[in-house]
Amino acid sequence: MMRNLLLTAVFLCCCLLSNAMNVSLHSAVFYSGNQPFVDVGFRILAGSLNFEENSSKNFSTSVDVTMTIADSTGNYIVGWEKYKLTAQDLKAPKDLIDQRRFALQAGKYLLKLQIVDETVSTNSFGVERRFTIDALIRPSFSSIQLITSMEKKDQGPFVYNGFYMEPFAFDVINETQQLLHFYTEYYPTPQLPADSAATALFRYAIKTGFEPSDSSAEVMVVYKKMKLGQVVPITGLFDLNKLTSGNYHLEVAHINKQKQVISYNYSPFINRNFPADVANFRNYNTEVNNSFVAKLDSATLHLSLQCLAPQLPTEEAASLSYALSSQASVDAKKYFLFKYWKDRYPTQTEAAYQGYMNVVKAVDNQFYSAFGKGHQTDRGYIFLKYGKPNKVMSVDDEANTPPYEIWYYDVMPKTNQTNVRFIFYSPMLANEYELLHSTCRGERSNKQWEIQLYKNSKNEAVNPGIDATKMGSNWNRKARKLFEEQ
């Protein structure tokens, strides 16, 4: 049985060298004849990158990537790639994704992957992982690729047998994509010529738990007869819309007529499916109905859900969007809100909820504007997400400049940073402050923020023009000095 060379980044936390950049690592072992090769791919989540915005409102980012494969001692390099991965003129920040292939022999190896953000060198990701490649001497499967979709394409990263196959980030399937495609290859007779008339029976199954065990339950299964050859490409599709949230694995097996397994492989994944959870929460409903959420009217319930946005990790955003939509029933909304607070504060659930809503009320009062409630503003969102800043500098008397505020955070635990800065400004002079620029990973990074702030004097920029990023010195111009203050 050929196991996945590397498990997903969900299981790699023990070997991270740094964890500021959020990277999903994927890899797979395949064979061409008896020659093994390994594909090492990754996805960098957009929220953990620093994107620069130009005057046309387009975004760009760039990272330096180094992949090294050494022998088991780490002394002899057998594969190496060093390159720059760049995305330019994007309409909005998006994930960076790439993959490289290495031809190797059977044996034990050490993989090192290092990715560094070009604009902020402290924003980086590093991992080391030992792995083994087996010689192909018996009927075996390649690694299993769990993919979001398939489309025809001739060549490039993530292309197999003429199809582009993009893997799920962290092998997490959520509400936005409940169709699970997969791809694997079967090598039935590695040492013998293929019998063109031979056929075989395969079983594809979704089972509970991250790996096969006596307690694994089979929740979905498909059987398929296929012609055998030197290589048997296998693709399949599962509709997970009714599968509740949990830990699962996909198992692909070659079986005989008695359904006994000849060879198999599996790949773990996490399913997040709030709509399916709601449809199956009847046993949980008694506790919900006796909790604090049962007393909330529809307006308060909606507000309570809306205010969770700054707190939720990226992978739960789709669940919140569903809970806030017209598709979700009142019971579903109550279930989501109760589960959020119950999971995080099992013994003081209502107190934790009330404490947070008191902060929301204070934020609404402090940052209220003519355009919405305080928690809906940029300042309110940042306050709820990262907490109270250590210091705030408000400037409303600088000539020919709209009012602006600079927030200083000495330590930012959520992003593992120190000396983080945010600058907000009020171009419409209506207590509506927009986030102009920040040094916080995952938030808006605008290299032309100073030009935008001083747009009434942009002819005084250093090297004025469409690409200008810095204003010239002026006795009354102090935003940059205040922003860079330690």
GROMACS .gro file of C-alpha atoms in nm:
model
  486
    1MET     CA    1   0.000   0.000   0.000
    2MET     CA    2   0.135   0.344  -0.096
    3ARG     CA    3   0.062   0.601   0.177
    4ASN     CA    4   0.051   0.975   0.104
    5LEU     CA    5   0.404   1.109   0.106
    6LEU     CA    6   0.303   1.408   0.316
    7LEU     CA    7  -0.011   1.457   0.516
    8THR     CA    8  -0.186   1.792   0.481
    9ALA     CA    9  -0.070   2.097   0.671
   10VAL     CA   10  -0.338   2.017   0.929
   11PHE     CA   11  -0.100   1.750   1.057
   12LEU     CA   12   0.227   1.941   1.011
   13CYS     CA   13   0.211   2.177   1.308
   14CYS     CA   14   0.476   1.977   1.492
   15CYS     CA   15   0.740   2.050   1.228
   16LEU     CA   16   0.673   2.415   1.138
   17LEU     CA   17   0.977   2.637   1.155
   18SER     CA   18   0.762   2.951   1.150
   19ASN     CA   19   0.388   2.986   1.123
   20ALA     CA   20   0.304   3.343   1.027
   21MET     CA   21   0.228   3.254   0.665
   22ASN     CA   22  -0.071   3.023   0.622
   23VAL     CA   23   0.035   2.749   0.379
   24SER     CA   24  -0.143   2.432   0.275
   25LEU     CA   25   0.115   2.173   0.165
   26HIS     CA   26   0.025   1.898  -0.080
   27SER     CA   27   0.229   1.618  -0.227
   28ALA     CA   28   0.181   1.296  -0.418
   29VAL     CA   29   0.389   1.002  -0.540
   30PHE     CA   30   0.328   0.861  -0.888
   31TYR     CA   31   0.518   0.621  -1.115
   32SER     CA   32   0.612   0.624  -1.481
   33GLY     CA   33   0.711   0.267  -1.555
   34ASN     CA   34   0.922   0.184  -1.250
   35GLN     CA   35   1.043   0.544  -1.210
   36PRO     CA   36   0.886   0.717  -0.909
   37PHE     CA   37   0.838   1.091  -0.899
   38VAL     CA   38   0.698   1.320  -0.632
   39ASP     CA   39   0.487   1.631  -0.685
   40VAL     CA   40   0.528   1.891  -0.409
   41GLY     CA   41   0.262   2.161  -0.422
   42PHE     CA   42   0.138   2.435  -0.196
   43ARG     CA   43  -0.133   2.698  -0.157
   44ILE     CA   44  -0.066   3.021   0.035
   45LEU     CA   45  -0.389   3.169   0.170
   46ALA     CA   46  -0.438   3.527   0.053
   47GLY     CA   47  -0.515   3.649   0.404
   48SER     CA   48  -0.161   3.565   0.520
   49LEU     CA   49   0.015   3.747   0.235
   50ASN     CA   50   0.101   4.114   0.195
   51PHE     CA   51  -0.063   4.253  -0.118
   52GLU     CA   52   0.035   4.590  -0.255
   53GLU     CA   53  -0.234   4.804  -0.417
   54ASN     CA   54  -0.152   5.033  -0.708
   55SER     CA   55  -0.327   5.347  -0.828
   56SER     CA   56  -0.553   5.137  -1.054
   57LYS     CA   57  -0.683   4.947  -0.748
   58ASN     CA   58  -0.509   4.629  -0.864
   59PHE     CA   59  -0.314   4.406  -0.627
   60SER     CA   60   0.020   4.230  -0.652
   61THR     CA   61   0.233   4.007  -0.432
   62SER     CA   62   0.550   3.800  -0.460
   63VAL     CA   63   0.720   3.526  -0.257
   64ASP     CA   64   1.056   3.349  -0.273
   65VAL     CA   65   1.027   2.969  -0.274
   66THR     CA   66   1.300   2.716  -0.196
   67MET     CA   67   1.232   2.341  -0.216
   68THR     CA   68   1.511   2.101  -0.122
   69ILE     CA   69   1.502   1.720  -0.119
   70ALA     CA   70   1.799   1.548   0.046
   71ASP     CA   71   1.885   1.191   0.138
   72SER     CA   72   1.779   1.063   0.480
   73THR     CA   73   2.091   1.209   0.646
   74GLY     CA   74   2.022   1.552   0.501
   75ASN     CA   75   2.380   1.573   0.368
   76TYR     CA   76   2.327   1.504  -0.003
   77ILE     CA   77   2.088   1.713  -0.216
   78VAL     CA   78   1.899   1.505  -0.473
   79GLY     CA   79   1.642   1.765  -0.582
   80TRP     CA   80   1.636   2.142  -0.560
   81GLU     CA   81   1.419   2.431  -0.684
   82LYS     CA   82   1.456   2.801  -0.600
   83TYR     CA   83   1.233   3.058  -0.769
   84LYS     CA   84   1.010   3.362  -0.732
   85LEU     CA   85   0.631   3.318  -0.746
   86THR     CA   86   0.451   3.640  -0.842
   87ALA     CA   87   0.090   3.748  -0.895
   88GLN     CA   88   0.021   4.087  -1.054
   89ASP     CA   89  -0.276   4.304  -1.158
   90LEU     CA   90  -0.527   4.108  -0.952
   91LYS     CA   91  -0.871   4.262  -0.905
   92ALA     CA   92  -0.871   4.130  -0.550
   93PRO     CA   93  -0.620   3.941  -0.330
   94LYS     CA   94  -0.623   3.567  -0.404
   95ASP     CA   95  -0.439   3.254  -0.295
   96LEU     CA   96  -0.103   3.171  -0.451
   97ILE     CA   97  -0.076   2.813  -0.571
   98ASP     CA   98   0.207   2.619  -0.736
   99GLN     CA   99   0.360   2.270  -0.771
  100ARG     CA  100   0.698   2.123  -0.874
  101ARG     CA  101   0.792   1.767  -0.973
  102PHE     CA  102   1.102   1.568  -0.874
  103ALA     CA  103   1.213   1.233  -1.021
  104LEU     CA  104   1.355   1.013  -0.743
  105GLN     CA  105   1.454   0.654  -0.671
  106ALA     CA  106   1.302   0.433  -0.403
  107GLY     CA  107   1.445   0.529  -0.065
  108LYS     CA  108   1.422   0.759   0.236
  109TYR     CA  109   1.434   1.137   0.197
  110LEU     CA  110   1.415   1.471   0.379
  111LEU     CA  111   1.204   1.749   0.227
  112LYS     CA  112   1.262   2.115   0.321
  113LEU     CA  113   1.025   2.388   0.201
  114GLN     CA  114   1.087   2.756   0.274
  115ILE     CA  115   0.862   3.040   0.153
  116VAL     CA  116   0.936   3.407   0.230
  117ASP     CA  117   0.716   3.708   0.154
  118GLU     CA  118   0.922   3.947  -0.061
  119THR     CA  119   0.771   4.262   0.091
  120VAL     CA  120   0.794   4.153   0.457
  121SER     CA  121   1.077   3.904   0.514
  122THR     CA  122   0.951   3.815   0.864
  123ASN     CA  123   0.634   3.675   0.704
  124SER     CA  124   0.752   3.326   0.618
  125PHE     CA  125   0.675   2.955   0.627
  126GLY     CA  126   0.914   2.665   0.673
  127VAL     CA  127   0.871   2.291   0.710
  128GLU     CA  128   1.088   1.980   0.721
  129ARG     CA  129   0.945   1.635   0.658
  130ARG     CA  130   1.094   1.287   0.627
  131PHE     CA  131   0.935   1.044   0.385
  132THR     CA  132   0.988   0.709   0.216
  133ILE     CA  133   0.925   0.605  -0.144
  134ASP     CA  134   0.871   0.232  -0.195
  135ALA     CA  135   0.988   0.038  -0.499
  136LEU     CA  136   0.698  -0.061  -0.724
  137ILE     CA  137   0.715  -0.440  -0.691
  138ARG     CA  138   0.349  -0.529  -0.624
  139PRO     CA  139   0.006  -0.400  -0.730
  140SER     CA  140  -0.017  -0.051  -0.578
  141PHE     CA  141  -0.200   0.279  -0.587
  142SER     CA  142  -0.036   0.619  -0.623
  143SER     CA  143  -0.119   0.889  -0.372
  144ILE     CA  144  -0.481   1.009  -0.383
  145GLN     CA  145  -0.542   1.369  -0.487
  146LEU     CA  146  -0.851   1.533  -0.333
  147ILE     CA  147  -0.946   1.805  -0.578
  148THR     CA  148  -1.201   2.087  -0.599
  149SER     CA  149  -1.277   2.048  -0.970
  150MET     CA  150  -1.141   1.918  -1.300
  151GLU     CA  151  -1.095   2.096  -1.631
  152LYS     CA  152  -0.913   2.006  -1.952
  153LYS     CA  153  -0.561   2.144  -1.981
  154ASP     CA  154  -0.253   2.022  -2.164
  155GLN     CA  155   0.026   2.108  -1.922
  156GLY     CA  156   0.130   2.294  -1.609
  157PRO     CA  157   0.119   2.239  -1.232
  158PHE     CA  158  -0.158   2.007  -1.108
  159VAL     CA  159  -0.218   1.864  -1.459
  160TYR     CA  160  -0.264   1.485  -1.484
  161ASN     CA  161  -0.368   1.295  -1.799
  162GLY     CA  162  -0.483   1.616  -1.968
  163PHE     CA  163  -0.684   1.754  -1.673
  164TYR     CA  164  -0.608   2.039  -1.431
  165MET     CA  165  -0.680   1.920  -1.076
  166GLU     CA  166  -0.656   2.182  -0.802
  167PRO     CA  167  -0.634   2.037  -0.449
  168PHE     CA  168  -0.843   2.154  -0.157
  169ALA     CA  169  -0.668   2.388   0.086
  170PHE     CA  170  -0.566   2.182   0.392
  171ASP     CA  171  -0.793   1.905   0.257
  172VAL     CA  172  -1.089   2.089   0.411
  173ILE     CA  173  -1.420   2.067   0.225
  174ASN     CA  174  -1.672   2.336   0.323
  175GLU     CA  175  -2.015   2.469   0.225
  176THR     CA  176  -1.884   2.652  -0.081
  177GLN     CA  177  -1.773   2.328  -0.246
  178GLN     CA  178  -1.946   2.009  -0.135
  179LEU     CA  179  -1.842   1.809  -0.441
  180LEU     CA  180  -1.534   1.598  -0.373
  181HIS     CA  181  -1.342   1.494  -0.685
  182PHE     CA  182  -1.044   1.263  -0.655
  183TYR     CA  183  -0.769   1.126  -0.875
  184THR     CA  184  -0.532   0.834  -0.829
  185GLU     CA  185  -0.346   0.583  -1.044
  186TYR     CA  186  -0.334   0.206  -1.006
  187TYR     CA  187  -0.035  -0.001  -1.116
  188PRO     CA  188  -0.167  -0.361  -1.135
  189THR     CA  189   0.130  -0.549  -1.286
  190PRO     CA  190   0.444  -0.339  -1.238
  191GLN     CA  191   0.684  -0.617  -1.340
  192LEU     CA  192   0.471  -0.780  -1.614
  193PRO     CA  193   0.324  -0.669  -1.950
  194ALA     CA  194  -0.038  -0.558  -1.930
  195ASP     CA  195  -0.319  -0.796  -2.029
  196SER     CA  196  -0.541  -0.584  -2.257
  197ALA     CA  197  -0.844  -0.808  -2.191
  198ALA     CA  198  -0.822  -0.805  -1.811
  199THR     CA  199  -1.070  -0.614  -1.595
  200ALA     CA  200  -1.088  -0.545  -1.223
  201LEU     CA  201  -1.339  -0.429  -0.963
  202PHE     CA  202  -1.269  -0.114  -0.762
  203ARG     CA  203  -1.441   0.025  -0.455
  204TYR     CA  204  -1.440   0.396  -0.360
  205ALA     CA  205  -1.566   0.469  -0.009
  206ILE     CA  206  -1.600   0.762   0.233
  207LYS     CA  207  -1.537   0.641   0.589
  208THR     CA  208  -1.535   0.805   0.929
  209GLY     CA  209  -1.208   0.896   1.099
  210PHE     CA  210  -0.880   1.020   0.953
  211GLU     CA  211  -0.752   0.667   0.888
  212PRO     CA  212  -0.882   0.312   0.859
  213SER     CA  213  -0.962   0.140   1.189
  214ASP     CA  214  -1.204  -0.115   1.331
  215SER     CA  215  -1.432   0.171   1.436
  216SER     CA  216  -1.443   0.335   1.090
  217ALA     CA  217  -1.796   0.343   0.950
  218GLU     CA  218  -1.864   0.343   0.579
  219VAL     CA  219  -2.097   0.633   0.493
  220MET     CA  220  -2.074   0.634   0.111
  221VAL     CA  221  -1.956   0.370  -0.135
  222VAL     CA  222  -1.929   0.324  -0.513
  223TYR     CA  223  -1.823   0.013  -0.709
  224LYS     CA  224  -1.677   0.031  -1.059
  225LYS     CA  225  -1.538  -0.224  -1.303
  226MET     CA  226  -1.246  -0.104  -1.516
  227LYS     CA  227  -1.007  -0.232  -1.780
  228LEU     CA  228  -0.658  -0.297  -1.655
  229GLY     CA  229  -0.342  -0.166  -1.817
  230GLN     CA  230   0.012  -0.078  -1.718
  231VAL     CA  231  -0.140   0.231  -1.554
  232VAL     CA  232  -0.509   0.269  -1.462
  233PRO     CA  233  -0.608   0.637  -1.413
  234ILE     CA  234  -0.897   0.653  -1.166
  235THR     CA  235  -1.123   0.953  -1.109
  236GLY     CA  236  -1.436   0.977  -0.902
  237LEU     CA  237  -1.685   1.220  -0.752
  238PHE     CA  238  -1.879   1.226  -0.426
  239ASP     CA  239  -2.162   1.467  -0.344
  240LEU     CA  240  -2.111   1.557   0.025
  241ASN     CA  241  -2.409   1.791   0.062
  242LYS     CA  242  -2.573   1.560   0.317
  243LEU     CA  243  -2.253   1.461   0.496
  244THR     CA  244  -2.225   1.622   0.840
  245SER     CA  245  -1.913   1.798   0.964
  246GLY     CA  246  -1.636   1.571   1.091
  247ASN     CA  247  -1.312   1.386   1.018
  248TYR     CA  248  -1.323   1.138   0.731
  249HIS     CA  249  -1.102   0.952   0.487
  250LEU     CA  250  -1.148   0.847   0.126
  251GLU     CA  251  -1.047   0.487   0.059
  252VAL     CA  252  -0.986   0.349  -0.291
  253ALA     CA  253  -0.942  -0.029  -0.316
  254HIS     CA  254  -0.892  -0.300  -0.579
  255ILE     CA  255  -1.113  -0.591  -0.468
  256ASN     CA  256  -1.189  -0.943  -0.591
  257LYS     CA  257  -1.532  -1.095  -0.660
  258GLN     CA  258  -1.570  -1.180  -0.291
  259LYS     CA  259  -1.500  -0.809  -0.212
  260GLN     CA  260  -1.175  -0.896  -0.045
  261VAL     CA  261  -0.914  -0.619  -0.072
  262ILE     CA  262  -0.615  -0.685  -0.300
  263SER     CA  263  -0.461  -0.338  -0.263
  264TYR     CA  264  -0.581  -0.003  -0.131
  265ASN     CA  265  -0.483   0.350  -0.035
  266TYR     CA  266  -0.659   0.631   0.152
  267SER     CA  267  -0.648   1.006   0.205
  268PRO     CA  268  -0.780   1.196   0.510
  269PHE     CA  269  -0.997   1.509   0.492
  270ILE     CA  270  -1.209   1.737   0.708
  271ASN     CA  271  -1.570   1.809   0.614
  272ARG     CA  272  -1.742   2.130   0.728
  273ASN     CA  273  -2.109   2.139   0.636
  274PHE     CA  274  -2.327   2.357   0.856
  275PRO     CA  275  -2.650   2.302   0.658
  276ALA     CA  276  -2.614   1.924   0.700
  277ASP     CA  277  -2.534   1.969   1.069
  278VAL     CA  278  -2.853   2.172   1.116
  279ALA     CA  279  -3.058   1.903   0.943
  280ASN     CA  280  -2.920   1.649   1.192
  281PHE     CA  281  -2.919   1.845   1.516
  282ARG     CA  282  -3.246   1.723   1.668
  283ASN     CA  283  -3.071   1.568   1.969
  284TYR     CA  284  -2.882   1.893   2.025
  285ASN     CA  285  -3.196   2.102   1.992
  286THR     CA  286  -3.314   2.044   2.349
  287GLU     CA  287  -3.001   2.209   2.486
  288VAL     CA  288  -3.031   2.499   2.239
  289ASN     CA  289  -3.392   2.564   2.335
  290ASN     CA  290  -3.297   2.584   2.703
  291SER     CA  291  -3.005   2.820   2.643
  292PHE     CA  292  -2.967   3.197   2.619
  293VAL     CA  293  -3.023   3.194   2.241
  294ALA     CA  294  -3.383   3.079   2.287
  295LYS     CA  295  -3.470   3.423   2.431
  296LEU     CA  296  -3.326   3.627   2.144
  297ASP     CA  297  -3.561   3.803   1.904
  298SER     CA  298  -3.484   3.790   1.533
  299ALA     CA  299  -3.309   4.131   1.521
  300THR     CA  300  -3.081   4.050   1.815
  301LEU     CA  301  -3.011   3.705   1.675
  302HIS     CA  302  -2.907   3.852   1.341
  303LEU     CA  303  -2.688   4.113   1.507
  304SER     CA  304  -2.525   3.850   1.730
  305LEU     CA  305  -2.435   3.641   1.425
  306GLN     CA  306  -2.319   3.940   1.221
  307CYS     CA  307  -2.078   4.045   1.496
  308LEU     CA  308  -1.901   3.706   1.487
  309ALA     CA  309  -1.739   3.787   1.150
  310PRO     CA  310  -1.419   3.938   1.299
  311GLN     CA  311  -1.374   3.636   1.527
  312LEU     CA  312  -1.417   3.348   1.285
  313PRO     CA  313  -1.127   3.176   1.107
  314THR     CA  314  -1.138   3.175   0.727
  315GLU     CA  315  -1.261   2.817   0.700
  316GLU     CA  316  -1.578   2.898   0.902
  317ALA     CA  317  -1.675   3.208   0.703
  318ALA     CA  318  -1.891   3.005   0.463
  319SER     CA  319  -2.089   2.861   0.756
  320LEU     CA  320  -2.154   3.210   0.892
  321SER     CA  321  -2.263   3.336   0.549
  322TYR     CA  322  -2.515   3.054   0.531
  323ALA     CA  323  -2.642   3.123   0.883
  324LEU     CA  324  -2.698   3.490   0.793
  325SER     CA  325  -2.873   3.410   0.464
  326SER     CA  326  -3.246   3.386   0.403
  327GLN     CA  327  -3.201   3.013   0.342
  328ALA     CA  328  -3.126   2.947   0.709
  329SER     CA  329  -3.423   2.902   0.942
  330VAL     CA  330  -3.445   3.072   1.281
  331ASP     CA  331  -3.360   2.738   1.445
  332ALA     CA  332  -3.051   2.708   1.225
  333LYS     CA  333  -2.936   3.058   1.321
  334LYS     CA  334  -2.984   2.980   1.691
  335TYR     CA  335  -2.797   2.654   1.655
  336PHE     CA  336  -2.499   2.823   1.490
  337LEU     CA  337  -2.477   3.097   1.753
  338PHE     CA  338  -2.512   2.857   2.044
  339LYS     CA  339  -2.259   2.611   1.903
  340TYR     CA  340  -2.003   2.888   1.843
  341TRP     CA  341  -2.007   3.001   2.206
  342LYS     CA  342  -2.059   2.654   2.355
  343ASP     CA  343  -1.759   2.509   2.172
  344ARG     CA  344  -1.530   2.787   2.294
  345TYR     CA  345  -1.671   2.841   2.645
  346PRO     CA  346  -1.835   2.515   2.757
  347THR     CA  347  -1.886   2.620   3.122
  348GLN     CA  348  -1.948   2.996   3.099
  349THR     CA  349  -2.123   3.007   2.764
  350GLU     CA  350  -2.382   3.279   2.825
  351ALA     CA  351  -2.137   3.497   3.020
  352ALA     CA  352  -1.887   3.483   2.733
  353TYR     CA  353  -2.158   3.575   2.483
  354GLN     CA  354  -2.284   3.866   2.696
  355GLY     CA  355  -1.931   3.992   2.755
  356TYR     CA  356  -1.861   4.002   2.382
  357MET     CA  357  -2.191   4.172   2.303
  358ASN     CA  358  -2.110   4.440   2.564
  359VAL     CA  359  -1.789   4.508   2.370
  360VAL     CA  360  -1.992   4.523   2.046
  361LYS     CA  361  -2.228   4.776   2.209
  362ALA     CA  362  -1.934   4.995   2.313
  363VAL     CA  363  -1.786   4.969   1.961
  364ASP     CA  364  -2.122   5.068   1.810
  365ASN     CA  365  -2.136   5.375   2.033
  366GLN     CA  366  -1.776   5.481   1.974
  367PHE     CA  367  -1.750   5.428   1.598
  368TYR     CA  368  -2.107   5.499   1.488
  369SER     CA  369  -2.136   5.687   1.159
  370ALA     CA  370  -2.407   5.797   0.920
  371PHE     CA  371  -2.328   5.492   0.708
  372GLY     CA  372  -2.383   5.216   0.963
  373LYS     CA  373  -2.329   5.079   1.310
  374GLY     CA  374  -1.987   5.092   1.469
  375HIS     CA  375  -1.913   4.721   1.429
  376GLN     CA  376  -1.976   4.755   1.054
  377THR     CA  377  -1.703   5.018   1.013
  378ASP     CA  378  -1.337   4.947   0.944
  379ARG     CA  379  -1.233   5.070   1.288
  380GLY     CA  380  -1.501   4.862   1.459
  381TYR     CA  381  -1.403   4.549   1.268
  382ILE     CA  382  -1.034   4.586   1.355
  383PHE     CA  383  -1.118   4.656   1.721
  384LEU     CA  384  -1.334   4.343   1.749
  385LYS     CA  385  -1.080   4.128   1.562
  386TYR     CA  386  -0.759   4.236   1.735
  387GLY     CA  387  -0.872   4.410   2.052
  388LYS     CA  388  -0.802   4.754   2.192
  389PRO     CA  389  -0.486   4.920   2.052
  390ASN     CA  390  -0.210   5.015   2.294
  391LYS     CA  391  -0.221   5.372   2.165
  392VAL     CA  392  -0.427   5.584   1.926
  393MET     CA  393  -0.301   5.902   1.760
  394SER     CA  394  -0.582   6.121   1.618
  395VAL     CA  395  -0.495   6.405   1.381
  396ASP     CA  396  -0.767   6.641   1.260
  397ASP     CA  397  -0.582   6.971   1.223
  398GLU     CA  398  -0.328   6.900   0.950
  399ALA     CA  399  -0.370   7.149   0.662
  400ASN     CA  400  -0.522   7.022   0.333
  401THR     CA  401  -0.553   6.671   0.479
  402PRO     CA  402  -0.862   6.479   0.592
  403PRO     CA  403  -0.870   6.365   0.957
  404TYR     CA  404  -0.678   6.042   1.021
  405GLU     CA  405  -0.601   5.804   1.305
  406ILE     CA  406  -0.306   5.575   1.366
  407TRP     CA  407  -0.352   5.271   1.588
  408TYR     CA  408  -0.049   5.114   1.755
  409TYR     CA  409  -0.034   4.752   1.872
  410ASP     CA  410   0.280   4.649   2.059
  411VAL     CA  411   0.202   4.278   2.021
  412MET     CA  412  -0.038   4.107   1.780
  413PRO     CA  413  -0.083   3.744   1.897
  414LYS     CA  414  -0.316   3.650   1.611
  415THR     CA  415  -0.046   3.716   1.350
  416ASN     CA  416   0.263   3.660   1.566
  417GLN     CA  417   0.380   4.020   1.507
  418THR     CA  418   0.508   4.312   1.711
  419ASN     CA  419   0.484   4.687   1.645
  420VAL     CA  420   0.178   4.661   1.421
  421ARG     CA  421   0.026   4.980   1.278
  422PHE     CA  422  -0.308   5.071   1.122
  423ILE     CA  423  -0.390   5.408   0.964
  424PHE     CA  424  -0.752   5.510   0.904
  425TYR     CA  425  -0.870   5.827   0.735
  426SER     CA  426  -1.198   6.013   0.684
  427PRO     CA  427  -1.210   6.145   0.326
  428MET     CA  428  -1.579   6.244   0.355
  429LEU     CA  429  -1.541   6.413   0.697
  430ALA     CA  430  -1.839   6.222   0.839
  431ASN     CA  431  -1.681   6.018   1.120
  432GLU     CA  432  -1.655   5.737   0.865
  433TYR     CA  433  -1.294   5.627   0.883
  434GLU     CA  434  -1.165   5.389   0.616
  435LEU     CA  435  -0.866   5.161   0.663
  436LEU     CA  436  -0.598   5.317   0.445
  437HIS     CA  437  -0.297   5.094   0.519
  438SER     CA  438  -0.160   4.855   0.779
  439THR     CA  439   0.142   4.643   0.860
  440CYS     CA  440  -0.080   4.362   0.987
  441ARG     CA  441  -0.059   4.037   0.791
  442GLY     CA  442  -0.383   3.967   0.610
  443GLU     CA  443  -0.512   4.326   0.629
  444ARG     CA  444  -0.493   4.600   0.369
  445SER     CA  445  -0.139   4.687   0.259
  446ASN     CA  446  -0.130   4.998   0.038
  447LYS     CA  447   0.215   5.119  -0.066
  448GLN     CA  448   0.058   5.443  -0.198
  449TRP     CA  449  -0.122   5.526   0.125
  450GLU     CA  450   0.070   5.850   0.176
  451ILE     CA  451  -0.014   5.971  -0.177
  452GLN     CA  452  -0.380   5.890  -0.116
  453LEU     CA  453  -0.387   6.070   0.219
  454TYR     CA  454  -0.225   6.382   0.076
  455LYS     CA  455  -0.398   6.371  -0.263
  456ASN     CA  456  -0.460   6.748  -0.251
  457SER     CA  457  -0.080   6.792  -0.262
  458LYS     CA  458   0.022   6.491  -0.471
  459ASN     CA  459   0.233   6.713  -0.698
  460GLU     CA  460   0.471   6.733  -0.400
  461ALA     CA  461   0.534   6.357  -0.407
  462VAL     CA  462   0.883   6.214  -0.445
  463ASN     CA  463   0.905   6.124  -0.816
  464PRO     CA  464   0.544   6.234  -0.882
  465GLY     CA  465   0.342   6.018  -1.117
  466ILE     CA  466   0.121   5.712  -1.127
  467ASP     CA  467   0.374   5.497  -0.937
  468ALA     CA  468   0.460   5.750  -0.665
  469THR     CA  469   0.462   5.603  -0.313
  470LYS     CA  470   0.605   5.872  -0.089
  471MET     CA  471   0.542   6.242  -0.024
  472GLY     CA  472   0.817   6.499  -0.003
  473SER     CA  473   0.910   6.662   0.328
  474ASN     CA  474   0.694   6.944   0.460
  475TRP     CA  475   0.705   7.119   0.798
  476ASN     CA  476   0.338   7.028   0.865
  477ARG     CA  477   0.334   6.683   0.704
  478LYS     CA  478   0.368   6.424   0.979
  479ALA     CA  479   0.168   6.108   0.896
  480ARG     CA  480   0.466   5.893   0.793
  481LYS     CA  481   0.671   5.998   1.093
  482LEU     CA  482   0.382   5.915   1.326
  483PHE     CA  483   0.309   5.586   1.146
  484GLU     CA  484   0.669   5.468   1.176
  485GLU     CA  485   0.703   5.578   1.538
  486GLN     CA  486   0.831   5.297   1.761
   0.00000   0.00000   0.00000
